[in-house]
PDB file of C-alpha atoms in Angstrom:
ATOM      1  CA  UNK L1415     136.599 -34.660   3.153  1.00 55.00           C
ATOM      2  CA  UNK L1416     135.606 -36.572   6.547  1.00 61.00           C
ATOM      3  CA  UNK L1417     137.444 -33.383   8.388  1.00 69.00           C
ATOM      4  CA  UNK L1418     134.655 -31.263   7.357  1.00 75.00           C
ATOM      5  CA  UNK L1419     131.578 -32.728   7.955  1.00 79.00           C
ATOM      6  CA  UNK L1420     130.978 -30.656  11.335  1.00 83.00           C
ATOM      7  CA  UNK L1421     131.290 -27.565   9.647  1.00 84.00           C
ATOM      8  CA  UNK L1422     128.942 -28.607   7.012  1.00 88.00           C
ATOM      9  CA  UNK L1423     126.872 -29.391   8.824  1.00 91.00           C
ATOM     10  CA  UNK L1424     127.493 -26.316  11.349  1.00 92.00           C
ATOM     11  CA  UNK L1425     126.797 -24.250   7.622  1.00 93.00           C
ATOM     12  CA  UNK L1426     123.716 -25.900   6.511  1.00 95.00           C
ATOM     13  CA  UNK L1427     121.700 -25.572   9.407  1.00 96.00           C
ATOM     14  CA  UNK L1428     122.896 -21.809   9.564  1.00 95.00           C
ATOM     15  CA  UNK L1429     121.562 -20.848   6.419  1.00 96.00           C
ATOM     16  CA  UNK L1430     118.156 -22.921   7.094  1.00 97.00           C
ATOM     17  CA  UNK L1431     118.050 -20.778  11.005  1.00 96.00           C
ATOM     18  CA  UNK L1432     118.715 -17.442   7.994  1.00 96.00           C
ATOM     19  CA  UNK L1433     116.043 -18.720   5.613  1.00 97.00           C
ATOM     20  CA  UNK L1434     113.359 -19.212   8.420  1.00 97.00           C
ATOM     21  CA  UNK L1435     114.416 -15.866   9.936  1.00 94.00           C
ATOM     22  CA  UNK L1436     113.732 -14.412   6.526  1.00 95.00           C
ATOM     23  CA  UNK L1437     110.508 -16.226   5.929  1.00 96.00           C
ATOM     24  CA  UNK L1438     107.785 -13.368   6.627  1.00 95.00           C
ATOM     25  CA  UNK L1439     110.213 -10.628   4.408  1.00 94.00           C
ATOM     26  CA  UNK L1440     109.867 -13.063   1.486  1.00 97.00           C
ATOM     27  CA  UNK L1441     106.446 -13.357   2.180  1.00 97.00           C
ATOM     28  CA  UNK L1442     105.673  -9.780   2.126  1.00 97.00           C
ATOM     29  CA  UNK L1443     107.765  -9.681  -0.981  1.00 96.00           C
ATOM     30  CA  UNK L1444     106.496 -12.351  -2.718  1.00 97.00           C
ATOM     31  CA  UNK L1445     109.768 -13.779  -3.604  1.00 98.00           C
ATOM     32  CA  UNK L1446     112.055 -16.401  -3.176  1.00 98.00           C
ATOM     33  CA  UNK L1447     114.877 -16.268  -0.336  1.00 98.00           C
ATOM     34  CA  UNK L1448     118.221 -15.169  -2.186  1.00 98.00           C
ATOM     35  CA  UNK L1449     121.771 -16.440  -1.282  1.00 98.00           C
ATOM     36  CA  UNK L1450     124.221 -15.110  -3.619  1.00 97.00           C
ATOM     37  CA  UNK L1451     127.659 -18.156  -3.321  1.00 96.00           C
ATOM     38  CA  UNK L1452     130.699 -17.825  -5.397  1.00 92.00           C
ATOM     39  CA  UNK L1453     134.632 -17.543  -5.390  1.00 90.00           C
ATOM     40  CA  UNK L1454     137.232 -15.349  -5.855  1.00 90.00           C
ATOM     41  CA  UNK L1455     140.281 -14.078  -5.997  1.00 89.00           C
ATOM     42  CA  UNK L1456     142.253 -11.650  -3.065  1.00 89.00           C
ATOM     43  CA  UNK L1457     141.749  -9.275  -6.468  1.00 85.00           C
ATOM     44  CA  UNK L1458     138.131  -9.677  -6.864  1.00 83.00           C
ATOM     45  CA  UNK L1459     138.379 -11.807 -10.264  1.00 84.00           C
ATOM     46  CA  UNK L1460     136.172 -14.788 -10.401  1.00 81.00           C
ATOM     47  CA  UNK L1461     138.357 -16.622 -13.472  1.00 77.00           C
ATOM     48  CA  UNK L1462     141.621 -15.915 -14.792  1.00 72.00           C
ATOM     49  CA  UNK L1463     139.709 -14.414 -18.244  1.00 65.00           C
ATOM     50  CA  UNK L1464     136.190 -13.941 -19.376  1.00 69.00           C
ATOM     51  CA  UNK L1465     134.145 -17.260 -20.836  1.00 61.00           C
ATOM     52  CA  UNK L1466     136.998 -19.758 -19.623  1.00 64.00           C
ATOM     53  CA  UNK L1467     136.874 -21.752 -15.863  1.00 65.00           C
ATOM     54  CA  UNK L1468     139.132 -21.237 -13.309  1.00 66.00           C
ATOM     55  CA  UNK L1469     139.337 -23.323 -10.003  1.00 74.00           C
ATOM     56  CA  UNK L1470     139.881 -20.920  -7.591  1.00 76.00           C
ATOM     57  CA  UNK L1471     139.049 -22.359  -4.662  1.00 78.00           C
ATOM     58  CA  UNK L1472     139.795 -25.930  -2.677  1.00 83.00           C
ATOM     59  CA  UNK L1473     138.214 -28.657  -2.068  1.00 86.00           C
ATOM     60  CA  UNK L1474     136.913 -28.378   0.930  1.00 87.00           C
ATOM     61  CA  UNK L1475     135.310 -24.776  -0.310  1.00 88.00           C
ATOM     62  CA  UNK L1476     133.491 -27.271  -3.035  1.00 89.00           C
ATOM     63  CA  UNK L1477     132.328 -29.095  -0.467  1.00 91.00           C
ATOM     64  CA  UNK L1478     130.368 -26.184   1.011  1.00 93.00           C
ATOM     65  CA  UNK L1479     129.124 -25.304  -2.076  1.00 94.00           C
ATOM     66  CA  UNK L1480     127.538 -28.457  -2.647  1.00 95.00           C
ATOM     67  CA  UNK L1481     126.020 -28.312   1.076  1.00 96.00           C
ATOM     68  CA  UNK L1482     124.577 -25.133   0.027  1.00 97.00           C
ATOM     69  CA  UNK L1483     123.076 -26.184  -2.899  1.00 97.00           C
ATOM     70  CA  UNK L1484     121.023 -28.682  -0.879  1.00 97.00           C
ATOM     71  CA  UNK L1485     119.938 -26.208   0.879  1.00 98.00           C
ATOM     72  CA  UNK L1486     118.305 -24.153  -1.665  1.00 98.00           C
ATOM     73  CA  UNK L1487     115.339 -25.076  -3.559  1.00 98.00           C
ATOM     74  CA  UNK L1488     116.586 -23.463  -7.051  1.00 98.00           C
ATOM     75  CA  UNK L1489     119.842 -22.471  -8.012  1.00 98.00           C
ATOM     76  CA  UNK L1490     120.600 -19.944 -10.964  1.00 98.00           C
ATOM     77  CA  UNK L1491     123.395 -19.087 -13.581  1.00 97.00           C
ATOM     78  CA  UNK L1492     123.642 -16.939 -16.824  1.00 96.00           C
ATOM     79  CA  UNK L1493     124.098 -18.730 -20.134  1.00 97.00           C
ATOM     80  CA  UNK L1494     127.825 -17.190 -20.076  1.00 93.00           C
ATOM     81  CA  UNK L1495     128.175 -19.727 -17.133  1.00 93.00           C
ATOM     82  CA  UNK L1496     126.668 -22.870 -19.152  1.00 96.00           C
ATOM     83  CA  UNK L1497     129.275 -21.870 -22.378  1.00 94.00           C
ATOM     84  CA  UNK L1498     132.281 -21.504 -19.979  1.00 90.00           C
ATOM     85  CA  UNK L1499     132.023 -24.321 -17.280  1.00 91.00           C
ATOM     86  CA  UNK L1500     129.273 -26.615 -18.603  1.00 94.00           C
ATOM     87  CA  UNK L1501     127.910 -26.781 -15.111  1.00 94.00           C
ATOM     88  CA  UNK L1502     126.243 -29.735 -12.963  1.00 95.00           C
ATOM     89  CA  UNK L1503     124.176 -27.759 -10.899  1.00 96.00           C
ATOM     90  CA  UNK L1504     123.401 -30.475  -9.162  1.00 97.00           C
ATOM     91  CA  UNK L1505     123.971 -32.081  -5.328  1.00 96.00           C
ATOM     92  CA  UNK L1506     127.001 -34.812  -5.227  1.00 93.00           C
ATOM     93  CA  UNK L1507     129.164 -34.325  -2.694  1.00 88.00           C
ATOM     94  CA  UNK L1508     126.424 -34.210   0.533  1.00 93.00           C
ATOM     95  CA  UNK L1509     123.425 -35.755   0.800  1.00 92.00           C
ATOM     96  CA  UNK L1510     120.140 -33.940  -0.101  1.00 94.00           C
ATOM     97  CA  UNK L1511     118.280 -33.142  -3.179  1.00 96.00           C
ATOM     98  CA  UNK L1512     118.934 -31.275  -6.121  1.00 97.00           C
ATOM     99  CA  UNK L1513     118.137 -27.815  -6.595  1.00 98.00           C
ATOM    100  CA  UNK L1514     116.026 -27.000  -9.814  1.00 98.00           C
ATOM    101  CA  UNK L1515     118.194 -25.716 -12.248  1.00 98.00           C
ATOM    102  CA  UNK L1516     117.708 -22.040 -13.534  1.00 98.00           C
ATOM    103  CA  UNK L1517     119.316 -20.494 -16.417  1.00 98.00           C
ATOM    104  CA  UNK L1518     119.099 -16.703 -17.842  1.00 98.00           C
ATOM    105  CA  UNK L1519     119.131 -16.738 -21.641  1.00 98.00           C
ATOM    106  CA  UNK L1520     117.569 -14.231 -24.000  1.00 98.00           C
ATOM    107  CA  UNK L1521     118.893 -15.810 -27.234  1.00 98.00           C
ATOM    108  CA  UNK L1522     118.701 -19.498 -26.221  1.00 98.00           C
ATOM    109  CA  UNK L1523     122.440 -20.457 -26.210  1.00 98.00           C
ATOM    110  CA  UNK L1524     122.219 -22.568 -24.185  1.00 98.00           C
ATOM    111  CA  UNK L1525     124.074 -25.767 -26.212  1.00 97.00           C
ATOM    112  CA  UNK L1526     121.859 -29.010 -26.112  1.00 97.00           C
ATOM    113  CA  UNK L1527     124.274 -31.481 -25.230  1.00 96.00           C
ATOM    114  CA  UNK L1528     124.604 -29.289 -21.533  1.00 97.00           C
ATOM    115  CA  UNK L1529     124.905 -31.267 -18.467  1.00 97.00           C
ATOM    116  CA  UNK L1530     121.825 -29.030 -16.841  1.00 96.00           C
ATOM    117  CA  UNK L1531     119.852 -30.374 -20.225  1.00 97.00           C
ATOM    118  CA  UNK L1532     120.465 -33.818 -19.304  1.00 94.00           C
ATOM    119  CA  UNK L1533     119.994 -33.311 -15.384  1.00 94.00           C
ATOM    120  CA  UNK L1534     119.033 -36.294 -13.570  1.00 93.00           C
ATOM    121  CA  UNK L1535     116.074 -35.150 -11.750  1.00 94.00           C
ATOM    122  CA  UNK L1536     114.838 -31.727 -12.784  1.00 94.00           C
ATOM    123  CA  UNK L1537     114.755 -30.245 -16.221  1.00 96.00           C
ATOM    124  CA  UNK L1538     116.069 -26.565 -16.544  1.00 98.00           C
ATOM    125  CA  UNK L1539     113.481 -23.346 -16.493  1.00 98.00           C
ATOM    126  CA  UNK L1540     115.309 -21.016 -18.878  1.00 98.00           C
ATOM    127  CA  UNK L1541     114.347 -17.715 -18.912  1.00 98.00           C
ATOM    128  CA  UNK L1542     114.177 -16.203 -22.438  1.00 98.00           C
ATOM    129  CA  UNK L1543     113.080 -13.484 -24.843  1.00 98.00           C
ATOM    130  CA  UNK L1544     109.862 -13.414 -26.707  1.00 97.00           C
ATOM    131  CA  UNK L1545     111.926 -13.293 -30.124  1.00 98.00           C
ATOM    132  CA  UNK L1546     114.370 -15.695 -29.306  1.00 98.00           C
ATOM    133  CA  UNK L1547     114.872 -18.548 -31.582  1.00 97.00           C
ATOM    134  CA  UNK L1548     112.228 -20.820 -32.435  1.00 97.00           C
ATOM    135  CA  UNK L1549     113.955 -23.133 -33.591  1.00 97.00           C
ATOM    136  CA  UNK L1550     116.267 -23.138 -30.824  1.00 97.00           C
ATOM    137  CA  UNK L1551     113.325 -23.336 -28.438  1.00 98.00           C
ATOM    138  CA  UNK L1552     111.378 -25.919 -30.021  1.00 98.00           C
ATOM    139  CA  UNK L1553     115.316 -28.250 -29.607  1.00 98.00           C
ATOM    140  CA  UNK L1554     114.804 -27.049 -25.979  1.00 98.00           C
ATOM    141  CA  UNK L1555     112.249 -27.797 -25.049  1.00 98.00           C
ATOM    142  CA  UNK L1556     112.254 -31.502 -26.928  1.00 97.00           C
ATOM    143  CA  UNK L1557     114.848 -32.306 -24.058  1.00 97.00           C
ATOM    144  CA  UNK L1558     112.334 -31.230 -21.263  1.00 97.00           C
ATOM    145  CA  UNK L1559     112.911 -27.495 -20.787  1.00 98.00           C
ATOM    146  CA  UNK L1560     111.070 -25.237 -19.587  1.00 98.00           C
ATOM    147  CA  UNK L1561     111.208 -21.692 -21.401  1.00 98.00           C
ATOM    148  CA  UNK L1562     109.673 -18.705 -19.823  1.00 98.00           C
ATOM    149  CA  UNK L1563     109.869 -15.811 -21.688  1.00 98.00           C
ATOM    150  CA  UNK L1564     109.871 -12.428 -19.892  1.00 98.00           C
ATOM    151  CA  UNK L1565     111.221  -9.626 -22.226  1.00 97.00           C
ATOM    152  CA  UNK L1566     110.788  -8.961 -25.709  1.00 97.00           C
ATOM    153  CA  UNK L1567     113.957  -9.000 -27.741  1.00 97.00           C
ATOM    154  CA  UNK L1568     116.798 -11.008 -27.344  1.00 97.00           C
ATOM    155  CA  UNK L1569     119.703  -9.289 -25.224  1.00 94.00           C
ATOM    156  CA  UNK L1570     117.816  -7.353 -23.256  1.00 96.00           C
ATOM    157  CA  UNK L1571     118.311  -7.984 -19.339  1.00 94.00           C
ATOM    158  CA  UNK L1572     115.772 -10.171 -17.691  1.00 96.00           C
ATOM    159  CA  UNK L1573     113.802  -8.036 -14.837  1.00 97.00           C
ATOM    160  CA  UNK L1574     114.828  -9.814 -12.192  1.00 97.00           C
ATOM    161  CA  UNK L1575     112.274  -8.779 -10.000  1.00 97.00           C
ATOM    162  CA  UNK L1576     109.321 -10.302 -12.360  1.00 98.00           C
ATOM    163  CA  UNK L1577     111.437 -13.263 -12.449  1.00 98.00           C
ATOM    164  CA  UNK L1578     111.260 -14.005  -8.777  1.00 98.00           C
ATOM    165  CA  UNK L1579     107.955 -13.372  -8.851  1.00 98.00           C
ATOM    166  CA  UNK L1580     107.053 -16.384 -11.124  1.00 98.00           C
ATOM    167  CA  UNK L1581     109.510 -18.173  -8.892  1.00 98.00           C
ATOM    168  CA  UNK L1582     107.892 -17.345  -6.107  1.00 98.00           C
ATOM    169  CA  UNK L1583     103.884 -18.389  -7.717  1.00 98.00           C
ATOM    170  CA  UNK L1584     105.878 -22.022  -8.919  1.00 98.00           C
ATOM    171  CA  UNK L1585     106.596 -22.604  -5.506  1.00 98.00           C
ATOM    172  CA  UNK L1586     110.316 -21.835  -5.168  1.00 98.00           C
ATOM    173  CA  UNK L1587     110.973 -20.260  -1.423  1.00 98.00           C
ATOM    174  CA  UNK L1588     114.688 -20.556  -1.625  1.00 98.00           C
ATOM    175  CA  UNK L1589     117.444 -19.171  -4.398  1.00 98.00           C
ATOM    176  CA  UNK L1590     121.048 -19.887  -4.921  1.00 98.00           C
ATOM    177  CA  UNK L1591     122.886 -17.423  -7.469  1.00 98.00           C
ATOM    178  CA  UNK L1592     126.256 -18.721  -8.134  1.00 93.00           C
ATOM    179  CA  UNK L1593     127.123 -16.679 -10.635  1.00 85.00           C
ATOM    180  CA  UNK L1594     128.463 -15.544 -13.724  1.00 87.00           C
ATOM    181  CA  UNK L1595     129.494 -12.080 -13.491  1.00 88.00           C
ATOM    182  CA  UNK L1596     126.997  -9.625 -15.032  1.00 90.00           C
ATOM    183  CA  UNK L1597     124.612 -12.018 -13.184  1.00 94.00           C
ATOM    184  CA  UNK L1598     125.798 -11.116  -9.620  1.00 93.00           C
ATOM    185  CA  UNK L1599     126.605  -7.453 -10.765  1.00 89.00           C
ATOM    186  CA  UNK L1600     122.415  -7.415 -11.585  1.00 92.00           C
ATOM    187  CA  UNK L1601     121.165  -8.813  -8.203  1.00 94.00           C
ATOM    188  CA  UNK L1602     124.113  -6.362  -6.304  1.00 90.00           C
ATOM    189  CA  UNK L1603     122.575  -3.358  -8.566  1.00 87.00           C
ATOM    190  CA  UNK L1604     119.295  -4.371  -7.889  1.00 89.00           C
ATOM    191  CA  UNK L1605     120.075  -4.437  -3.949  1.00 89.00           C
ATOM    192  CA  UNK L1606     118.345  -8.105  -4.099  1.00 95.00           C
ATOM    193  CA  UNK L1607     119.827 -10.600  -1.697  1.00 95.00           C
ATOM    194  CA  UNK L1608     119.481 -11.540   1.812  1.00 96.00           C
ATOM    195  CA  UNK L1609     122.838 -13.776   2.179  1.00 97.00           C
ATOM    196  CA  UNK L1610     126.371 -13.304   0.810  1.00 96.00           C
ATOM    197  CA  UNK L1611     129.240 -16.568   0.662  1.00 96.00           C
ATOM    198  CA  UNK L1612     132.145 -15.827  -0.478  1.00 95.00           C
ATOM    199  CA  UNK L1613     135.040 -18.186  -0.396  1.00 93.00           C
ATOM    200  CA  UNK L1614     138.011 -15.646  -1.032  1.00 92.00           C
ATOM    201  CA  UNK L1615     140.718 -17.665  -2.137  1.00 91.00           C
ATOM    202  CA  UNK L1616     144.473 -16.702  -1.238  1.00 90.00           C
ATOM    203  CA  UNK L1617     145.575 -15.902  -4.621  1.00 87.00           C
ATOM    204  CA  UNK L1618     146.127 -12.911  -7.310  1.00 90.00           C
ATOM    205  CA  UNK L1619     145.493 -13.628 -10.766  1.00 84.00           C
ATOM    206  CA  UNK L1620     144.519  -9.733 -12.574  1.00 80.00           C
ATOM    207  CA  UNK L1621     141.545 -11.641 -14.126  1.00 74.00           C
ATOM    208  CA  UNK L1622     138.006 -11.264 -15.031  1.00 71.00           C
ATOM    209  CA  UNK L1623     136.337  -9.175 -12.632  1.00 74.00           C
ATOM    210  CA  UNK L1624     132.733  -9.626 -11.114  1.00 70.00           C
ATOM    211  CA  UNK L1625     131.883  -6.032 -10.478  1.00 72.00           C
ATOM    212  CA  UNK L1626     133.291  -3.303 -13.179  1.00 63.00           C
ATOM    213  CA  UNK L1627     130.191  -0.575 -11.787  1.00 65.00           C
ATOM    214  CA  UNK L1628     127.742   0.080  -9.996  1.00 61.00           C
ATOM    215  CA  UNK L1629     124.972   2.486  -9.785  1.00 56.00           C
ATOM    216  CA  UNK L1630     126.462   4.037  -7.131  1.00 57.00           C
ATOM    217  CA  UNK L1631     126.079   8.052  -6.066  1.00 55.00           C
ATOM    218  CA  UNK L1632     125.904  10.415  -2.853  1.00 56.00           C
ATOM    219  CA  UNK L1633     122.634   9.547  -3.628  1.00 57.00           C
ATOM    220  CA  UNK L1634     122.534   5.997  -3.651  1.00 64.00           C
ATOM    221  CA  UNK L1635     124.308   4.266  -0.780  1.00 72.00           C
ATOM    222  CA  UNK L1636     126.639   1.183  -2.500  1.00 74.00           C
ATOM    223  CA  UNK L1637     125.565  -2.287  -1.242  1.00 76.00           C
ATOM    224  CA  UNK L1638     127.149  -3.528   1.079  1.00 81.00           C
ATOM    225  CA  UNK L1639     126.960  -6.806   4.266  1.00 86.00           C
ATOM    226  CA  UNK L1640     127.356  -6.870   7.661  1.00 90.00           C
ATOM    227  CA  UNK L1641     129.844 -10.186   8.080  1.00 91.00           C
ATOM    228  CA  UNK L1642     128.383 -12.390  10.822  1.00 91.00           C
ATOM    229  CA  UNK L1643     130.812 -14.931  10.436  1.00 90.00           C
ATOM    230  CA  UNK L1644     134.216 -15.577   9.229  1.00 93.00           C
ATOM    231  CA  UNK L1645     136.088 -19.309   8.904  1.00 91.00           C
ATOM    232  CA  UNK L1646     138.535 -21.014   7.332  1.00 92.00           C
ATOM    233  CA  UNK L1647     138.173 -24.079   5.276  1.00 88.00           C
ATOM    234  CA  UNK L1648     141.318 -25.578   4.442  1.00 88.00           C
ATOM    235  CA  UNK L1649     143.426 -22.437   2.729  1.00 90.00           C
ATOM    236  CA  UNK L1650     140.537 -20.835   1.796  1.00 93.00           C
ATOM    237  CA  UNK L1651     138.511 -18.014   3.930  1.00 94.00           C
ATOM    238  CA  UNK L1652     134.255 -18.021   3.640  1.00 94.00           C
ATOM    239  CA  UNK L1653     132.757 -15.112   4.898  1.00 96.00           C
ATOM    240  CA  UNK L1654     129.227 -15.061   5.876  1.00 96.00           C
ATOM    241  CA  UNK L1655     127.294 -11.752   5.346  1.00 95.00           C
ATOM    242  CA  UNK L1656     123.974 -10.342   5.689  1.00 94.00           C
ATOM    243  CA  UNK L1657     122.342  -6.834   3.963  1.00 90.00           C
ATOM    244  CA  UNK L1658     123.156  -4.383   6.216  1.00 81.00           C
ATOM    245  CA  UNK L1659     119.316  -3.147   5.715  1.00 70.00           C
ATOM    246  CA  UNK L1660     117.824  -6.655   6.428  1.00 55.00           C
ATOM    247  CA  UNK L1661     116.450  -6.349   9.850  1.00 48.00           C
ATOM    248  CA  UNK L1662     114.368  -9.570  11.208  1.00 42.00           C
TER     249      UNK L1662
END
């Protein structure tokens, strides 16, 4: 891992120049800073099949996702992510601190013996339903939780916009999604990031896509990045992108 510490380094203190750039858009926004950071496949599958990991990428690619994390004040996954990989979500492999952990959960899945529910520093802010299990909430919240409810029934999608809003009032400036699927699909559809990381690993695997649709029309122009930079970290390529509308 020695080989790479220049380009960590080179990567963290891009996305900090990105996040200060961004600083007075997030302002006027009142919202976090959003980096979206995840793998996949040459055919755009993030795992070889729905609710089960896959390690796509290298380690050197891990590496850089652990640099961003430190990077980032909170990072966030959906509770499909918790069931399938059981996720850290935490800083190991660089030094710096961990992010606060963020999960979105309308019917409180989320199992108790998680790794985020036992996180060393920072107990998880799970966002919820109003109707969502109280008994499952009151277990929750025993092991430090923090359950914010901001919809009504369980299953319906969290706005995300009224969820970066509270994140933005409890102080978090900075936001790492890493993922699952219908997660990344909601901030693309919602046109709500101002970074994009992929690590595009060199492999085929006709597995679970990220993206099925969009809300896409002659209407409505599809999302898309301007890549400002392009390297490769052992077999594995990262592209670095922007919002093509995000002017600073």
């Amino acid at each position: 891992m020695s080989a790479w510490i220049t380009l960590v380094e080179m990567a963290r203190s891009r996305i900090r120049e990105w996040q200060a750039e961004g600083a007075q858009r997030c302002e006027t926004e009142q919202r976090p800073w959003i980096t979206l950071a995840f793998a996949q496949s040459l055919d755009g599958c993030l795992t070889f099949s729905q609710g089960h990991p896959s390690a796509l990428s290298g380690e050197a690619a891990l590496l850089l996702t652990h640099a961003l994390r430190a990077e980032h004040r909170a990072i966030l996954v959906g509770v499909g992510t918790v069931l399938a990989d059981n996720p850290r979500l935490t800083v190991r492999l660089v030094s710096g601190q961990h992010p606060q952990p963020l999960v979105l959960d309308t019917r409180l899945r989320t199992p108790l013996e998680s790794h985020i529910l036992h996180h060393p520093t920072q107990p998880p802010w799970i966002f919820t339903a109003t109707k969502a299990p109280a008994d499952r909430r009151s277990a929750l919240e025993a092991l430090g939780a923090r359950i914010v409810p901001l919809v009504n029934e369980p299953g319906d999608p969290i706005p995300l916009r009224l969820m970066l809003s509270y994140l933005w009032k409890h102080g978090i400036r900075s936001l790492m999604v890493e993922g699952g699927a219908r997660v990344l699909t909601a901030f693309l559809e919602a046109r709500l990031l101002d970074a994009v990381i992929i690590t595009l690993a060199p492999i085929w695997i006709g597995g679970y896509h990220y993206i099925n649709k969009l809300l896409v029309s002659p209407e409505r122009e599809a999302p898309g990045v301007t890549l400002w930079q392009w390297e490769m970290w052992d077999r594995d390529l990262i592209l670095w992108g922007r919002p093509r509308t995000y002017h600073i």
